[in-house]
Tab-separated table of C-alpha atoms in Angstrom:
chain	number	residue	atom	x	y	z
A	1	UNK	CA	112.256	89.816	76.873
A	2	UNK	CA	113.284	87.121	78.895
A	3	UNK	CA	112.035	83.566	79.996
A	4	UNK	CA	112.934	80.736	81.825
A	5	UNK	CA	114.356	78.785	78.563
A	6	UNK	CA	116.933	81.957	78.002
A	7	UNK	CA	117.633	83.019	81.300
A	8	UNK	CA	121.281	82.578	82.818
A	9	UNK	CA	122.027	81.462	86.021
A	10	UNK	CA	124.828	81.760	88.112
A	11	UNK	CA	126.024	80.162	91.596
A	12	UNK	CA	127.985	81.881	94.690
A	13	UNK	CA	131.087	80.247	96.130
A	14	UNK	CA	130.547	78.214	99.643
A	15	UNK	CA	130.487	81.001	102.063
A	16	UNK	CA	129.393	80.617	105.675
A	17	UNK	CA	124.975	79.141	106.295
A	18	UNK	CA	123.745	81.926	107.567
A	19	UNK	CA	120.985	79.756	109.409
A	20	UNK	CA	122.593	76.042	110.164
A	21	UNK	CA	126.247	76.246	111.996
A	22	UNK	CA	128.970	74.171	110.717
A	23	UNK	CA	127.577	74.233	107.712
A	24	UNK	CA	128.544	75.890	103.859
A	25	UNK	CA	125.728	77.301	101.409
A	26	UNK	CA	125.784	78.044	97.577
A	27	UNK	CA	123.330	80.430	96.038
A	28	UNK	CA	121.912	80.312	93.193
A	29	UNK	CA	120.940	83.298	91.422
A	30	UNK	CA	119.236	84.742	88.034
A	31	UNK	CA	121.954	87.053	85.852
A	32	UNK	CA	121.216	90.487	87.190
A	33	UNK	CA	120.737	91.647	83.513
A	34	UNK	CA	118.139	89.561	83.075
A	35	UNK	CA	114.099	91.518	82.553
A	36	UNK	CA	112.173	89.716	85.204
A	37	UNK	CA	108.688	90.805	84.552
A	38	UNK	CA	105.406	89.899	86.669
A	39	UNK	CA	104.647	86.656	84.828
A	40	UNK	CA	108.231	85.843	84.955
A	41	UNK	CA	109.023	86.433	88.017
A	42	UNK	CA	105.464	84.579	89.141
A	43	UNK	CA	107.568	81.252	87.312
A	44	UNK	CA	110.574	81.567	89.457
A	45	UNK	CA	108.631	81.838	92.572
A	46	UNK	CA	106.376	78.908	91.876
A	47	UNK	CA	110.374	76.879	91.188
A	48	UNK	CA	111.475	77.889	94.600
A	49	UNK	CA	113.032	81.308	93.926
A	50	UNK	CA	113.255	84.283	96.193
A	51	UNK	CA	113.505	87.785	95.371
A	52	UNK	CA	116.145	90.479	97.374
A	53	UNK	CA	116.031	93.495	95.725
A	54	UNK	CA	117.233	93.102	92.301
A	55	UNK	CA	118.344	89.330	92.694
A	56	UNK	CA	116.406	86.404	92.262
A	57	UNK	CA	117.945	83.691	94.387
A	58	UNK	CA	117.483	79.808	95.871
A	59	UNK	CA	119.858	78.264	97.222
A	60	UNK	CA	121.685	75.597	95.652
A	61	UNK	CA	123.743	73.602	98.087
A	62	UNK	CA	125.642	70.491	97.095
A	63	UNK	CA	125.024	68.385	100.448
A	64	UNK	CA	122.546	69.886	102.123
A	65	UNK	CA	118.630	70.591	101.216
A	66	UNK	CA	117.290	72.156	104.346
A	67	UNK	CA	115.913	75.176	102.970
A	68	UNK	CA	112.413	74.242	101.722
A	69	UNK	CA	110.232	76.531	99.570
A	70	UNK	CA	106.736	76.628	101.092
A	71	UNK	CA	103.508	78.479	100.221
A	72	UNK	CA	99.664	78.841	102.188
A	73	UNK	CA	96.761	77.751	100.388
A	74	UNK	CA	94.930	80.594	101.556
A	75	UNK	CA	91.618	79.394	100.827
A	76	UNK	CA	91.412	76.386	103.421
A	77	UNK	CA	93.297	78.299	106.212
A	78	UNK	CA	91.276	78.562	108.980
A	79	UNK	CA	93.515	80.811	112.189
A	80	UNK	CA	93.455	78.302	115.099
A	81	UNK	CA	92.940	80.004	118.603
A	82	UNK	CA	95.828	81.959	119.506
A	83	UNK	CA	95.332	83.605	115.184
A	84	UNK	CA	91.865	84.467	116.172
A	85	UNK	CA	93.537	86.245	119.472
A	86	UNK	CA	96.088	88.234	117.361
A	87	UNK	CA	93.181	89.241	115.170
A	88	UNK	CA	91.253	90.430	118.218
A	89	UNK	CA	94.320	91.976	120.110
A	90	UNK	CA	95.018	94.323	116.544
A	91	UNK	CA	91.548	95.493	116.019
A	92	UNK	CA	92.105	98.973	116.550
A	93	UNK	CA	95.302	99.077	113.941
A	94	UNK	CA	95.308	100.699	110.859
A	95	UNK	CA	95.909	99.337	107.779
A	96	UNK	CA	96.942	100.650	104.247
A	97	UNK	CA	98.957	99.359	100.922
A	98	UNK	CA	100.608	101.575	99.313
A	99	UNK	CA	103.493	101.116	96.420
A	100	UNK	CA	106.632	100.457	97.628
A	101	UNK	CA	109.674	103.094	98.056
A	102	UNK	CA	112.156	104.822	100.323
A	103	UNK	CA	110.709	107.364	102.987
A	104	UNK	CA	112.650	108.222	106.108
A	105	UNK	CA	109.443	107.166	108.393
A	106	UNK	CA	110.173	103.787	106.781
A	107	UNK	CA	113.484	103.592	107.340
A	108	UNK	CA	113.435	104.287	110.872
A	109	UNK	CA	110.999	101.923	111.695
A	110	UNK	CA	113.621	98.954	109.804
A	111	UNK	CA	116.910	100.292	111.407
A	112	UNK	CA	115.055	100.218	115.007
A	113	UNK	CA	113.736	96.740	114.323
A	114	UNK	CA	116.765	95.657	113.222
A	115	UNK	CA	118.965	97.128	116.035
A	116	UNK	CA	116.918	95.815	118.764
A	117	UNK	CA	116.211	92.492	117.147
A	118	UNK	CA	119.262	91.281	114.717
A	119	UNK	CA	122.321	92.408	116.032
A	120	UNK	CA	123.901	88.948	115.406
A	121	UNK	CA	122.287	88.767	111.686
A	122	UNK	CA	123.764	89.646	108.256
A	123	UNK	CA	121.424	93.030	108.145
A	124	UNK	CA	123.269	94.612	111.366
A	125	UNK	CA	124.368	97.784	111.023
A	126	UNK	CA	120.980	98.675	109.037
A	127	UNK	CA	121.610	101.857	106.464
A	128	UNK	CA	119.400	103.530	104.281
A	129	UNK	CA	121.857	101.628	101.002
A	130	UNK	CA	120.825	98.399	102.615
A	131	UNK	CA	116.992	99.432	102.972
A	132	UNK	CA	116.536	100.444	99.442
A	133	UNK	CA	118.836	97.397	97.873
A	134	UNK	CA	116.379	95.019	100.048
A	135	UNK	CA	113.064	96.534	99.573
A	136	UNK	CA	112.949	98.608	96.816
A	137	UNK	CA	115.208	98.116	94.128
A	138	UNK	CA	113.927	95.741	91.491
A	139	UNK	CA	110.429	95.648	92.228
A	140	UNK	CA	107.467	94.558	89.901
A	141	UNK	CA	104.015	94.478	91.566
A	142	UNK	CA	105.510	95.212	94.802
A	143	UNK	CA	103.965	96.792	97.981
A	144	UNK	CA	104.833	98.142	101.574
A	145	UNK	CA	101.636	97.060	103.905
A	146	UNK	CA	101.279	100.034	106.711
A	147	UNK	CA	100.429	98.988	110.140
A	148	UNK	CA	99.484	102.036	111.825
A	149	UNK	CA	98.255	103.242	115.909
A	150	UNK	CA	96.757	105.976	115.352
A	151	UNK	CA	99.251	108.354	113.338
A	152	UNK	CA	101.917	106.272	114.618
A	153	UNK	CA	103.488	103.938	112.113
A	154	UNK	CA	104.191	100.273	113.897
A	155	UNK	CA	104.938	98.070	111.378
A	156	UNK	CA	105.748	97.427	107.941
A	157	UNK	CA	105.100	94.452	105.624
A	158	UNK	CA	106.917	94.142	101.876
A	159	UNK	CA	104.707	92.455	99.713
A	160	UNK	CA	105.479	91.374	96.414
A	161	UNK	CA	101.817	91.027	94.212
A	162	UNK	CA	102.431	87.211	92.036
A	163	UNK	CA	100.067	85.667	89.098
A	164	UNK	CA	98.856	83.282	91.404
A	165	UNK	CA	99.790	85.065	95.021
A	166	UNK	CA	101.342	86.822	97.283
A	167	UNK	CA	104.867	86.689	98.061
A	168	UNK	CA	105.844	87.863	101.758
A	169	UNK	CA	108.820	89.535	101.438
A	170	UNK	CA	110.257	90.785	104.795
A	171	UNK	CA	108.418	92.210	108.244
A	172	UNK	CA	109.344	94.900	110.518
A	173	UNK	CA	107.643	95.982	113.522
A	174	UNK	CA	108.478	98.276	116.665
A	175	UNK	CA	109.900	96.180	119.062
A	176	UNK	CA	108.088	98.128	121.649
A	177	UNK	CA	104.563	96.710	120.509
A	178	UNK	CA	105.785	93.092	120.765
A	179	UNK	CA	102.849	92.565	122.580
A	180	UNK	CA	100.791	93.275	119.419
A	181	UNK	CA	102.270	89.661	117.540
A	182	UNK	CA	102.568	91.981	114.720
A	183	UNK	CA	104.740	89.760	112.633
A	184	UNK	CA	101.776	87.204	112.799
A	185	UNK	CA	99.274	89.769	112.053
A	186	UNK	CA	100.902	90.940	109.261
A	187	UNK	CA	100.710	87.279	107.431
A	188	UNK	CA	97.219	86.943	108.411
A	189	UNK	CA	96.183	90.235	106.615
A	190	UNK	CA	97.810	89.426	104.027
A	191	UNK	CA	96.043	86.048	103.665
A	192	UNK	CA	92.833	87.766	103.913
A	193	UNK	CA	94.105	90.368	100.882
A	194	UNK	CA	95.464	87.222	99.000
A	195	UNK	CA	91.509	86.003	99.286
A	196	UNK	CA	90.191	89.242	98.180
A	197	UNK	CA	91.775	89.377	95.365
A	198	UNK	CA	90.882	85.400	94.408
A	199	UNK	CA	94.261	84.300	94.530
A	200	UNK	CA	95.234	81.238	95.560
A	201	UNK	CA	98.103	81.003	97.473
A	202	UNK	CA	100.782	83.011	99.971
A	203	UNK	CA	104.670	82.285	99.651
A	204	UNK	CA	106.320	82.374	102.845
A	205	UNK	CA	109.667	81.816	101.786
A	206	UNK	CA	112.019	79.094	103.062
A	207	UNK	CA	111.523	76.651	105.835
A	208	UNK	CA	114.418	74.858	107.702
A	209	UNK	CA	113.154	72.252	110.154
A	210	UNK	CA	116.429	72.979	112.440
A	211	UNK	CA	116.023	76.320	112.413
A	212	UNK	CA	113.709	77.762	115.455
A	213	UNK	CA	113.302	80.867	114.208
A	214	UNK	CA	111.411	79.587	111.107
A	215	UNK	CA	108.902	77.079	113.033
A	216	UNK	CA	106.338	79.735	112.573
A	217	UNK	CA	105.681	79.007	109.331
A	218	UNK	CA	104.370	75.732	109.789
A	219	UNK	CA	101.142	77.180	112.077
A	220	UNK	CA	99.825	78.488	108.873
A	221	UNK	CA	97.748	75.500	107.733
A	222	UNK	CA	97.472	74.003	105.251
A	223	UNK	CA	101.151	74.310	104.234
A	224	UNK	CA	102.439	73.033	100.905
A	225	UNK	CA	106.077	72.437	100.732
A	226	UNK	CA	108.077	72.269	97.251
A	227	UNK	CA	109.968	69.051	97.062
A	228	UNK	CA	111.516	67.389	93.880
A	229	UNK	CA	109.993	69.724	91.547
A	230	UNK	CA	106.585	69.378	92.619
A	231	UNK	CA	104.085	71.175	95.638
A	232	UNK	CA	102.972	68.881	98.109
A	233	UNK	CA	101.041	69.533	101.362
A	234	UNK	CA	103.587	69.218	104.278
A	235	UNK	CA	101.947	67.092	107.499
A	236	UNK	CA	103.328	69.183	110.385
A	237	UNK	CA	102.326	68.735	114.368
């Protein structure tokens, strides 16, 4: 069984930053033989890893530490006016957790998320390999959060169940209910589920100040951000 004193790590080359341009990124990443079990994995996440499948990752650049690790504290987050609107506009949506695996009705709601909505990202063309790599090899405690209209399935949350949290994994949505803010939504349920289950906190991955696409992590208040080894609550406007 392994733990953090005998696990091996390894680091990627400098390829291209697939968020900052001009600039090179090194990974970081547990050795894929490695048993990562609940508690284990629970460890990494609270050090700043992220999981992808099988591969437990942070990155590990020499000049550069824009990617910061942060996390919700569920318990004092209180959804400020245009949350309580998203709550109210989704009302009518269905919601169900189930365990998570490959199913063609998932799959086509991912490869027409990510054809309408990626084309210049690292996840264009989608394919069913790239699906199940991403979302459903090497799971623990890991879940697939329906979001459904009626019969028809909208969008799709991968959550990852921690010791001390939830992890939230990746979001996909039909681009046709954009409307809906279901990528919000989906964070604010599972906030709420994080609180029904007493657990304390909600990992939201990694924030990069220069990096637009990632300033909606910082409306989720109050946000803790991990910096030189330890959590601290991150003041943000």
């Amino acid at each position: 069984m392994s733990n953090l004193r005998t696990l091996v790590f390894f680091a990627t080359p400098a390829h291209d930053c697939s968020y900052l341009p001009d600039r090179e990124a090194t990974t970081m990443f547990v050795d894929p033989r490695a048993h990562i079990d609940k508690k284990l994995y629970s460890q990494l996440t609270a050090l700043g890893f992220r999981r992808s499948g099988s591969h437990y990752y942070r990155p590990h650049c020499e000049q550069c530490n824009a990617c910061i690790p942060v996390r919700l504290k569920v318990d004092e987050f209180v959804p400020d006016r245009n949350q309580r609107r998203v709550l109210n506009r989704n009302k009518d949506l269905e919601c169900r957790l189930v365990p998570a695996a490959f199913t063609e009705r998932y799959y086509r709601l991912y490869a027409h998320y990510i054809e309408e909505r990626h084309q210049d990202g690292d996840m264009y063309p989608p394919s069913r390999e790239q699906f199940t790599s991403f979302l459903v090899e090497g799971t623990t405690d890991s879940w697939f959060l329906e979001i459904s209209d009626s019969d028809e399935l909208i969008g799709l949350a991968a959550i990852d169940l921690l010791d001390d949290g939830l992890s939230a994994i990746y979001t996909v949505f039909s681009p046709e209910h954009e409307h809906r803010s279901l990528g919000t939504f989906a964070v604010l349920w599972q906030i709420e589920e994080a609180r029904r289950r007493d657990l304390p906190h909600l990992y939201l991955g990694y924030w990069i100040k220069e990096c637009k696409k990632m300033n909606y992590k910082t409306r989720y208040k109050p946000i803790e951000a991990l910096q030189d080894g330890h959590w601290r609550e991150m003041k943000t406007q």
